mmCIF file of C-alpha atoms in Angstrom:
data_model
loop_
_atom_site.group_PDB
_atom_site.id
_atom_site.type_symbol
_atom_site.label_atom_id
_atom_site.label_comp_id
_atom_site.label_asym_id
_atom_site.label_seq_id
_atom_site.Cartn_x
_atom_site.Cartn_y
_atom_site.Cartn_z
ATOM 1 C CA MET A 1 -51.564 -28.347 27.202
ATOM 2 C CA LYS A 2 -50.911 -25.874 24.380
ATOM 3 C CA LEU A 3 -48.074 -23.334 24.570
ATOM 4 C CA VAL A 4 -47.202 -20.339 22.392
ATOM 5 C CA LEU A 5 -43.753 -18.907 23.066
ATOM 6 C CA GLY A 6 -41.673 -16.977 20.560
ATOM 7 C CA ARG A 7 -38.240 -17.870 21.890
ATOM 8 C CA ASP A 8 -37.030 -21.373 21.090
ATOM 9 C CA ASP A 9 -34.922 -21.688 24.241
ATOM 10 C CA LEU A 10 -37.775 -20.736 26.553
ATOM 11 C CA ALA A 11 -40.212 -22.936 24.661
ATOM 12 C CA ALA A 12 -37.902 -25.956 24.896
ATOM 13 C CA ALA A 13 -37.391 -25.443 28.620
ATOM 14 C CA ALA A 14 -41.104 -24.986 29.294
ATOM 15 C CA LEU A 15 -42.096 -28.025 27.222
ATOM 16 C CA SER A 16 -39.582 -30.289 28.939
ATOM 17 C CA ALA A 17 -40.543 -29.120 32.407
ATOM 18 C CA ALA A 18 -44.286 -29.401 31.768
ATOM 19 C CA ARG A 19 -43.799 -32.915 30.407
ATOM 20 C CA GLU A 20 -41.841 -33.966 33.476
ATOM 21 C CA ALA A 21 -44.654 -32.559 35.612
ATOM 22 C CA GLY A 22 -47.107 -34.952 33.973
ATOM 23 C CA ALA A 23 -48.677 -32.797 31.277
ATOM 24 C CA GLU A 24 -48.739 -33.456 27.543
ATOM 25 C CA PRO A 25 -47.521 -30.101 26.218
ATOM 26 C CA GLU A 26 -47.563 -29.011 22.591
ATOM 27 C CA ARG A 27 -45.926 -25.907 21.177
ATOM 28 C CA ILE A 28 -48.086 -24.011 18.697
ATOM 29 C CA GLY A 29 -46.041 -22.026 16.186
ATOM 30 C CA VAL A 30 -47.347 -18.514 15.572
ATOM 31 C CA LYS A 31 -45.267 -15.797 13.868
ATOM 32 C CA PRO A 32 -45.206 -13.013 14.791
ATOM 33 C CA VAL A 33 -46.081 -14.228 18.235
ATOM 34 C CA HIS A 34 -48.458 -11.347 19.005
ATOM 35 C CA LYS A 35 -50.920 -12.811 16.505
ATOM 36 C CA ALA A 36 -51.690 -15.561 19.041
ATOM 37 C CA SER A 37 -52.916 -13.021 21.594
ATOM 38 C CA ARG A 38 -56.461 -12.535 20.338
ATOM 39 C CA GLY A 39 -57.382 -16.223 20.410
ATOM 40 C CA PHE A 40 -55.779 -16.726 23.805
ATOM 41 C CA VAL A 41 -57.415 -13.721 25.448
ATOM 42 C CA ASN A 42 -60.895 -14.025 23.967
ATOM 43 C CA ALA A 43 -61.307 -17.764 23.474
ATOM 44 C CA SER A 44 -58.625 -19.410 25.679
ATOM 45 C CA ASP A 45 -57.549 -21.415 22.638
ATOM 46 C CA THR A 46 -54.112 -21.979 24.189
ATOM 47 C CA ASP A 47 -53.107 -22.592 27.787
ATOM 48 C CA LEU A 48 -49.862 -20.652 28.116
ATOM 49 C CA CYS A 49 -49.131 -17.772 25.740
ATOM 50 C CA GLU A 50 -46.543 -15.050 25.312
ATOM 51 C CA LEU A 51 -48.335 -11.723 25.683
ATOM 52 C CA ALA A 52 -47.500 -8.045 25.616
ATOM 53 C CA ILE A 53 -47.841 -6.540 29.076
ATOM 54 C CA VAL A 54 -50.483 -4.062 27.896
ATOM 55 C CA THR A 55 -52.514 -6.988 26.538
ATOM 56 C CA VAL A 56 -52.395 -8.519 30.028
ATOM 57 C CA LEU A 57 -53.579 -5.254 31.580
ATOM 58 C CA GLN A 58 -56.311 -4.791 28.995
ATOM 59 C CA ALA A 59 -57.505 -8.387 29.355
ATOM 60 C CA VAL A 60 -57.770 -8.094 33.127
ATOM 61 C CA ALA A 61 -59.515 -4.720 32.906
ATOM 62 C CA HIS A 62 -62.085 -6.261 30.540
ATOM 63 C CA GLY A 63 -62.689 -9.292 32.753
ATOM 64 C CA ARG A 64 -60.937 -11.970 30.701
ATOM 65 C CA PRO A 65 -59.643 -15.102 32.518
ATOM 66 C CA VAL A 66 -56.001 -14.211 31.875
ATOM 67 C CA LEU A 67 -53.339 -14.663 34.532
ATOM 68 C CA LEU A 68 -49.817 -13.293 34.656
ATOM 69 C CA LEU A 69 -46.907 -15.715 34.847
ATOM 70 C CA PRO A 70 -44.069 -13.316 35.749
ATOM 71 C CA VAL A 71 -41.488 -14.163 33.123
ATOM 72 C CA THR A 72 -40.119 -11.547 30.711
ATOM 73 C CA THR A 73 -39.752 -13.021 27.239
ATOM 74 C CA LEU A 74 -38.926 -9.687 25.581
ATOM 75 C CA GLY A 75 -37.381 -6.712 27.321
ATOM 76 C CA ARG A 76 -35.922 -3.794 25.419
ATOM 77 C CA HIS A 77 -35.454 -0.045 25.470
ATOM 78 C CA GLN A 78 -38.097 1.934 23.562
ATOM 79 C CA HIS A 79 -37.083 5.552 22.964
ATOM 80 C CA GLN A 80 -35.518 4.676 19.604
ATOM 81 C CA THR A 81 -38.841 3.408 18.234
ATOM 82 C CA LEU A 82 -40.190 6.943 17.654
ATOM 83 C CA VAL A 83 -38.880 7.734 14.194
ATOM 84 C CA THR A 84 -39.197 10.365 11.481
ATOM 85 C CA LEU A 85 -37.847 10.967 7.987
ATOM 86 C CA GLY A 86 -37.222 14.689 8.028
ATOM 87 C CA GLY A 87 -35.841 17.339 10.319
ATOM 88 C CA LEU A 88 -38.533 16.997 12.947
ATOM 89 C CA SER A 89 -37.689 16.047 16.526
ATOM 90 C CA VAL A 90 -39.600 14.804 19.535
ATOM 91 C CA ALA A 91 -40.374 18.429 20.421
ATOM 92 C CA ASP A 92 -42.447 18.687 17.203
ATOM 93 C CA VAL A 93 -44.943 15.897 17.918
ATOM 94 C CA GLU A 94 -47.715 18.321 18.861
ATOM 95 C CA GLY A 95 -49.347 19.558 15.667
ATOM 96 C CA HIS A 96 -48.034 16.691 13.551
ATOM 97 C CA SER A 97 -49.258 13.225 12.589
ATOM 98 C CA VAL A 98 -48.080 10.075 14.354
ATOM 99 C CA GLY A 99 -48.783 6.505 13.274
ATOM 100 C CA VAL A 100 -48.761 3.445 15.522
ATOM 101 C CA ARG A 101 -49.792 -0.095 14.607
ATOM 102 C CA ALA A 102 -52.415 -0.346 17.351
ATOM 103 C CA TRP A 103 -53.380 1.987 20.176
ATOM 104 C CA SER A 104 -52.810 -0.813 22.688
ATOM 105 C CA GLN A 105 -49.452 -1.848 21.224
ATOM 106 C CA THR A 106 -47.105 -1.928 24.194
ATOM 107 C CA THR A 107 -44.307 -0.070 22.410
ATOM 108 C CA GLY A 108 -46.728 2.755 21.657
ATOM 109 C CA VAL A 109 -47.937 2.920 25.255
ATOM 110 C CA TRP A 110 -44.365 3.239 26.495
ATOM 111 C CA VAL A 111 -43.442 5.896 23.930
ATOM 112 C CA ARG A 112 -46.558 7.984 24.566
ATOM 113 C CA GLY A 113 -45.782 7.782 28.268
ATOM 114 C CA PHE A 114 -42.294 9.127 27.614
ATOM 115 C CA LEU A 115 -43.758 11.905 25.459
ATOM 116 C CA THR A 116 -45.996 13.165 28.246
ATOM 117 C CA GLU A 117 -43.714 12.526 31.214
ATOM 118 C CA GLN A 118 -40.312 13.475 29.812
ATOM 119 C CA TYR A 119 -41.138 15.929 27.053
ATOM 120 C CA GLY A 120 -44.364 17.573 28.224
ATOM 121 C CA ILE A 121 -46.295 16.606 25.087
ATOM 122 C CA ASP A 122 -50.103 16.878 25.108
ATOM 123 C CA LEU A 123 -51.064 13.709 23.246
ATOM 124 C CA ARG A 124 -54.378 15.194 22.144
ATOM 125 C CA LYS A 125 -52.535 17.915 20.226
ATOM 126 C CA ALA A 126 -51.061 15.340 17.843
ATOM 127 C CA ASP A 127 -52.904 13.676 14.958
ATOM 128 C CA TRP A 128 -52.859 9.959 15.842
ATOM 129 C CA THR A 129 -53.522 7.159 13.350
ATOM 130 C CA THR A 130 -53.817 3.449 14.146
ATOM 131 C CA TYR A 131 -53.775 0.560 11.687
ATOM 132 C CA GLU A 132 -55.170 -2.383 13.664
ATOM 133 C CA GLY A 133 -57.692 -3.043 16.388
ATOM 134 C CA HIS A 134 -57.094 -4.434 19.839
ATOM 135 C CA HIS A 135 -56.345 -8.008 20.876
ATOM 136 C CA VAL A 136 -59.088 -7.786 23.512
ATOM 137 C CA ASP A 137 -62.644 -7.839 22.183
ATOM 138 C CA GLY A 138 -64.611 -4.824 23.354
ATOM 139 C CA ALA A 139 -61.629 -2.480 23.579
ATOM 140 C CA GLU A 140 -61.817 0.592 21.363
ATOM 141 C CA ASP A 141 -59.546 3.442 20.309
ATOM 142 C CA PRO A 142 -60.133 6.793 22.027
ATOM 143 C CA SER A 143 -62.413 9.218 20.194
ATOM 144 C CA TRP A 144 -59.444 11.449 19.377
ATOM 145 C CA VAL A 145 -57.626 8.710 17.430
ATOM 146 C CA THR A 146 -58.244 7.937 13.738
ATOM 147 C CA ARG A 147 -58.209 4.455 12.196
ATOM 148 C CA ALA A 148 -56.438 4.196 8.848
ATOM 149 C CA PRO A 149 -58.380 2.746 5.890
ATOM 150 C CA GLU A 150 -58.570 -1.043 5.765
ATOM 151 C CA GLY A 151 -55.493 -2.585 4.196
ATOM 152 C CA THR A 152 -53.263 0.412 4.866
ATOM 153 C CA LYS A 153 -49.929 -0.328 6.543
ATOM 154 C CA LEU A 154 -47.944 1.980 8.802
ATOM 155 C CA PRO A 155 -44.479 1.379 7.249
ATOM 156 C CA GLU A 156 -45.783 2.275 3.793
ATOM 157 C CA ASP A 157 -47.593 5.383 5.029
ATOM 158 C CA PHE A 158 -44.505 6.448 6.933
ATOM 159 C CA LEU A 159 -42.094 6.038 4.040
ATOM 160 C CA ALA A 160 -44.514 7.870 1.732
ATOM 161 C CA GLY A 161 -44.658 10.813 4.124
ATOM 162 C CA ARG A 162 -48.350 10.425 4.915
ATOM 163 C CA VAL A 163 -47.505 10.440 8.634
ATOM 164 C CA ASP A 164 -44.769 12.622 10.108
ATOM 165 C CA PHE A 165 -43.744 10.230 12.882
ATOM 166 C CA GLY A 166 -44.021 6.501 13.329
ATOM 167 C CA ILE A 167 -43.758 4.323 16.422
ATOM 168 C CA MET A 168 -42.243 1.101 15.160
ATOM 169 C CA GLY A 169 -40.209 -1.653 16.753
ATOM 170 C CA ASN A 170 -39.806 -4.896 14.819
ATOM 171 C CA GLU A 171 -41.705 -3.503 11.828
ATOM 172 C CA LEU A 172 -39.299 -0.585 11.314
ATOM 173 C CA PRO A 173 -38.491 -0.400 7.583
ATOM 174 C CA SER A 174 -34.914 -0.452 6.371
ATOM 175 C CA ASP A 175 -34.367 2.946 4.756
ATOM 176 C CA ASP A 176 -31.430 5.330 5.066
ATOM 177 C CA ARG A 177 -33.817 8.258 5.533
ATOM 178 C CA VAL A 178 -35.197 6.927 8.814
ATOM 179 C CA ARG A 179 -33.896 8.651 11.921
ATOM 180 C CA THR A 180 -34.853 8.606 15.575
ATOM 181 C CA ALA A 181 -36.909 11.584 16.737
ATOM 182 C CA VAL A 182 -35.140 11.526 20.098
ATOM 183 C CA ASP A 183 -31.516 12.584 19.805
ATOM 184 C CA ASN A 184 -29.116 9.937 21.127
ATOM 185 C CA ALA A 185 -32.152 7.740 21.685
ATOM 186 C CA HIS A 186 -30.309 4.673 22.943
ATOM 187 C CA GLU A 187 -28.356 6.677 25.503
ATOM 188 C CA VAL A 188 -31.532 8.452 26.623
ATOM 189 C CA ALA A 189 -33.305 5.101 26.936
ATOM 190 C CA GLU A 190 -30.543 3.578 29.014
ATOM 191 C CA GLN A 191 -30.483 6.603 31.311
ATOM 192 C CA TRP A 192 -34.279 6.409 31.695
ATOM 193 C CA SER A 193 -33.988 2.791 32.804
ATOM 194 C CA ARG A 194 -31.197 3.593 35.233
ATOM 195 C CA ASP A 195 -33.274 6.407 36.721
ATOM 196 C CA GLN A 196 -36.428 4.296 36.929
ATOM 197 C CA GLY A 197 -34.690 1.098 38.007
ATOM 198 C CA PHE A 198 -36.294 -1.097 35.355
ATOM 199 C CA VAL A 199 -36.458 -1.691 31.624
ATOM 200 C CA PRO A 200 -39.744 -0.969 29.754
ATOM 201 C CA VAL A 201 -40.738 -4.611 29.341
ATOM 202 C CA ASN A 202 -42.631 -5.678 26.218
ATOM 203 C CA HIS A 203 -43.629 -9.357 26.510
ATOM 204 C CA VAL A 204 -44.364 -11.659 29.419
ATOM 205 C CA VAL A 205 -46.258 -14.941 29.748
ATOM 206 C CA GLY A 206 -49.989 -15.352 30.235
ATOM 207 C CA VAL A 207 -51.835 -18.399 31.540
ATOM 208 C CA SER A 208 -55.530 -19.119 31.086
ATOM 209 C CA GLY A 209 -57.576 -19.481 34.240
ATOM 210 C CA ALA A 210 -58.643 -22.975 33.218
ATOM 211 C CA ALA A 211 -55.068 -24.098 32.588
ATOM 212 C CA ALA A 212 -53.954 -22.845 36.007
ATOM 213 C CA VAL A 213 -56.527 -25.126 37.608
ATOM 214 C CA GLU A 214 -56.061 -28.148 35.337
ATOM 215 C CA HIS A 215 -52.296 -27.969 34.808
ATOM 216 C CA GLY A 216 -51.099 -26.099 37.876
ATOM 217 C CA ALA A 217 -48.052 -28.273 38.519
ATOM 218 C CA ALA A 218 -46.972 -28.052 34.887
ATOM 219 C CA VAL A 219 -47.423 -24.263 34.835
ATOM 220 C CA LEU A 220 -45.227 -23.890 37.913
ATOM 221 C CA ALA A 221 -42.634 -26.226 36.438
ATOM 222 C CA ALA A 222 -42.609 -24.226 33.206
ATOM 223 C CA TYR A 223 -42.092 -21.036 35.204
ATOM 224 C CA ASP A 224 -39.143 -22.550 37.049
ATOM 225 C CA ALA A 225 -37.564 -23.742 33.802
ATOM 226 C CA MET A 226 -37.943 -20.423 32.003
ATOM 227 C CA ARG A 227 -36.645 -18.560 35.042
ATOM 228 C CA SER A 228 -33.545 -20.756 35.041
ATOM 229 C CA VAL A 229 -32.878 -20.044 31.365
ATOM 230 C CA LEU A 230 -33.225 -16.291 31.758
ATOM 231 C CA THR A 231 -31.220 -16.155 34.974
ATOM 232 C CA ALA A 232 -28.362 -18.059 33.359
ATOM 233 C CA GLN A 233 -28.343 -15.718 30.352
ATOM 234 C CA GLU A 234 -28.746 -12.424 32.172
ATOM 235 C CA GLU A 235 -25.891 -10.049 31.519
ATOM 236 C CA GLY A 236 -24.487 -7.869 34.231
ATOM 237 C CA GLY A 237 -25.639 -4.293 34.486
ATOM 238 C CA PRO A 238 -27.692 -1.931 36.598
ATOM 239 C CA VAL A 239 -31.042 -2.956 35.089
ATOM 240 C CA PRO A 240 -31.965 -6.506 33.986
ATOM 241 C CA LEU A 241 -33.451 -6.787 30.506
ATOM 242 C CA HIS A 242 -35.488 -9.872 31.376
ATOM 243 C CA PRO A 243 -36.749 -9.588 34.956
ATOM 244 C CA VAL A 244 -38.438 -12.652 36.415
ATOM 245 C CA GLY A 245 -40.763 -12.982 39.401
ATOM 246 C CA PHE A 246 -43.555 -10.797 40.706
ATOM 247 C CA GLU A 247 -41.264 -8.329 42.421
ATOM 248 C CA GLY A 248 -38.971 -8.190 39.417
ATOM 249 C CA LEU A 249 -41.855 -7.072 37.207
ATOM 250 C CA ARG A 250 -43.705 -4.860 39.686
ATOM 251 C CA ALA A 251 -42.181 -1.525 38.651
ATOM 252 C CA ALA A 252 -42.585 -2.077 34.906
ATOM 253 C CA PHE A 253 -46.194 -3.209 35.221
ATOM 254 C CA THR A 254 -47.102 -0.390 37.587
ATOM 255 C CA LYS A 255 -45.707 2.264 35.259
ATOM 256 C CA ALA A 256 -47.255 0.671 32.160
ATOM 257 C CA ALA A 257 -50.639 0.465 33.907
ATOM 258 C CA ALA A 258 -50.469 4.164 34.784
ATOM 259 C CA TYR A 259 -49.566 5.091 31.214
ATOM 260 C CA ALA A 260 -52.320 2.861 29.809
ATOM 261 C CA LEU A 261 -54.969 4.432 32.026
ATOM 262 C CA GLU A 262 -53.861 7.967 31.130
ATOM 263 C CA GLN A 263 -54.005 7.104 27.420
ATOM 264 C CA ASP A 264 -57.496 5.506 27.515
ATOM 265 C CA VAL A 265 -56.044 2.093 26.694
ATOM 266 C CA ILE A 266 -57.722 0.458 29.707
ATOM 267 C CA PRO A 267 -61.175 1.360 31.051
ATOM 268 C CA ARG A 268 -60.183 1.166 34.725
ATOM 269 C CA ALA A 269 -57.095 1.200 36.883
ATOM 270 C CA VAL A 270 -55.389 -2.176 37.282
ATOM 271 C CA ASP A 271 -53.331 -2.517 40.449
ATOM 272 C CA TYR A 272 -50.372 -4.863 40.193
ATOM 273 C CA ASP A 273 -51.335 -6.669 43.386
ATOM 274 C CA GLU A 274 -54.585 -7.635 41.667
ATOM 275 C CA LEU A 275 -52.543 -9.504 39.053
ATOM 276 C CA VAL A 276 -50.466 -11.201 41.752
ATOM 277 C CA GLU A 277 -53.509 -12.260 43.726
ATOM 278 C CA ARG A 278 -55.348 -13.617 40.691
ATOM 279 C CA THR A 279 -52.426 -15.833 39.693
ATOM 280 C CA CYS A 280 -51.642 -17.069 43.185
ATOM 281 C CA THR A 281 -55.275 -17.857 43.952
ATOM 282 C CA ALA A 282 -55.695 -19.834 40.746
ATOM 283 C CA LEU A 283 -52.458 -21.805 41.238
ATOM 284 C CA GLY A 284 -52.930 -22.191 44.978
ATOM 285 C CA VAL A 285 -49.520 -20.785 45.897
ATOM 286 C CA ALA A 286 -48.094 -17.907 47.891
ATOM 287 C CA PRO A 287 -46.595 -14.965 45.995
ATOM 288 C CA SER A 288 -43.133 -16.030 47.171
ATOM 289 C CA ARG A 289 -43.445 -19.182 45.039
ATOM 290 C CA LEU A 290 -43.349 -16.946 41.960
ATOM 291 C CA GLY A 291 -40.731 -14.468 43.050
ATOM 292 C CA GLY A 292 -43.016 -12.199 45.037
#
């Protein structure tokens, strides 16, 4: 049983629990962890894999045997990831160029959703550039999005002024000129989460359909162990950063799925209950077993 998890504490808990459940788990080290997504989604080369939530939605929409294990491995606010170098602000996105690593990158999906919903931006009135393809084979960028030349990198283009805005999370370059396009971005992000009742989740855990059948007991044990770690670490506050369980993730997935459909990231609507049913059917459990 092969596992790819970015966090050491969650990986250790999952490995121990799966072993006690009778499996022979092995952690596969992949950094950054999103680079494991393509092999997992398209070839099921691992059994349990940390995935971005938009990758889960895209995989399901394209008929891949990917199941959601409702554990948040990375939750964070997102408004601060829209950055610029000059005097532009979020109100100036229309008519300017915006770079994002991949059209299906979850951070980009969240930010574009904020742009349309909070700021009234028409996404098609901006000049969008992507730098990578999708994790899911068969997925394509919309016709109104341009792919950068092979070998080009967003941070370099951004710092050189070849794009006016960048959507960058972990890849944000360290440069004193960089500023958030949204004023008081962290405060705005926190207020958004309070209003919505959830944090814009980035990464969760995926399970292959075959692994759910072959290693069902170990998968459930790994879920229990990771849930225990996150529950013990959760800080107080109005909105949990790392929700666990089907109901805990319902709001974030539902909003992300709506944004993804509006942005031509997924070819069809994906209802959250479809994800719940797929997982529960494969593992042979009721939704309540996984926090639903």
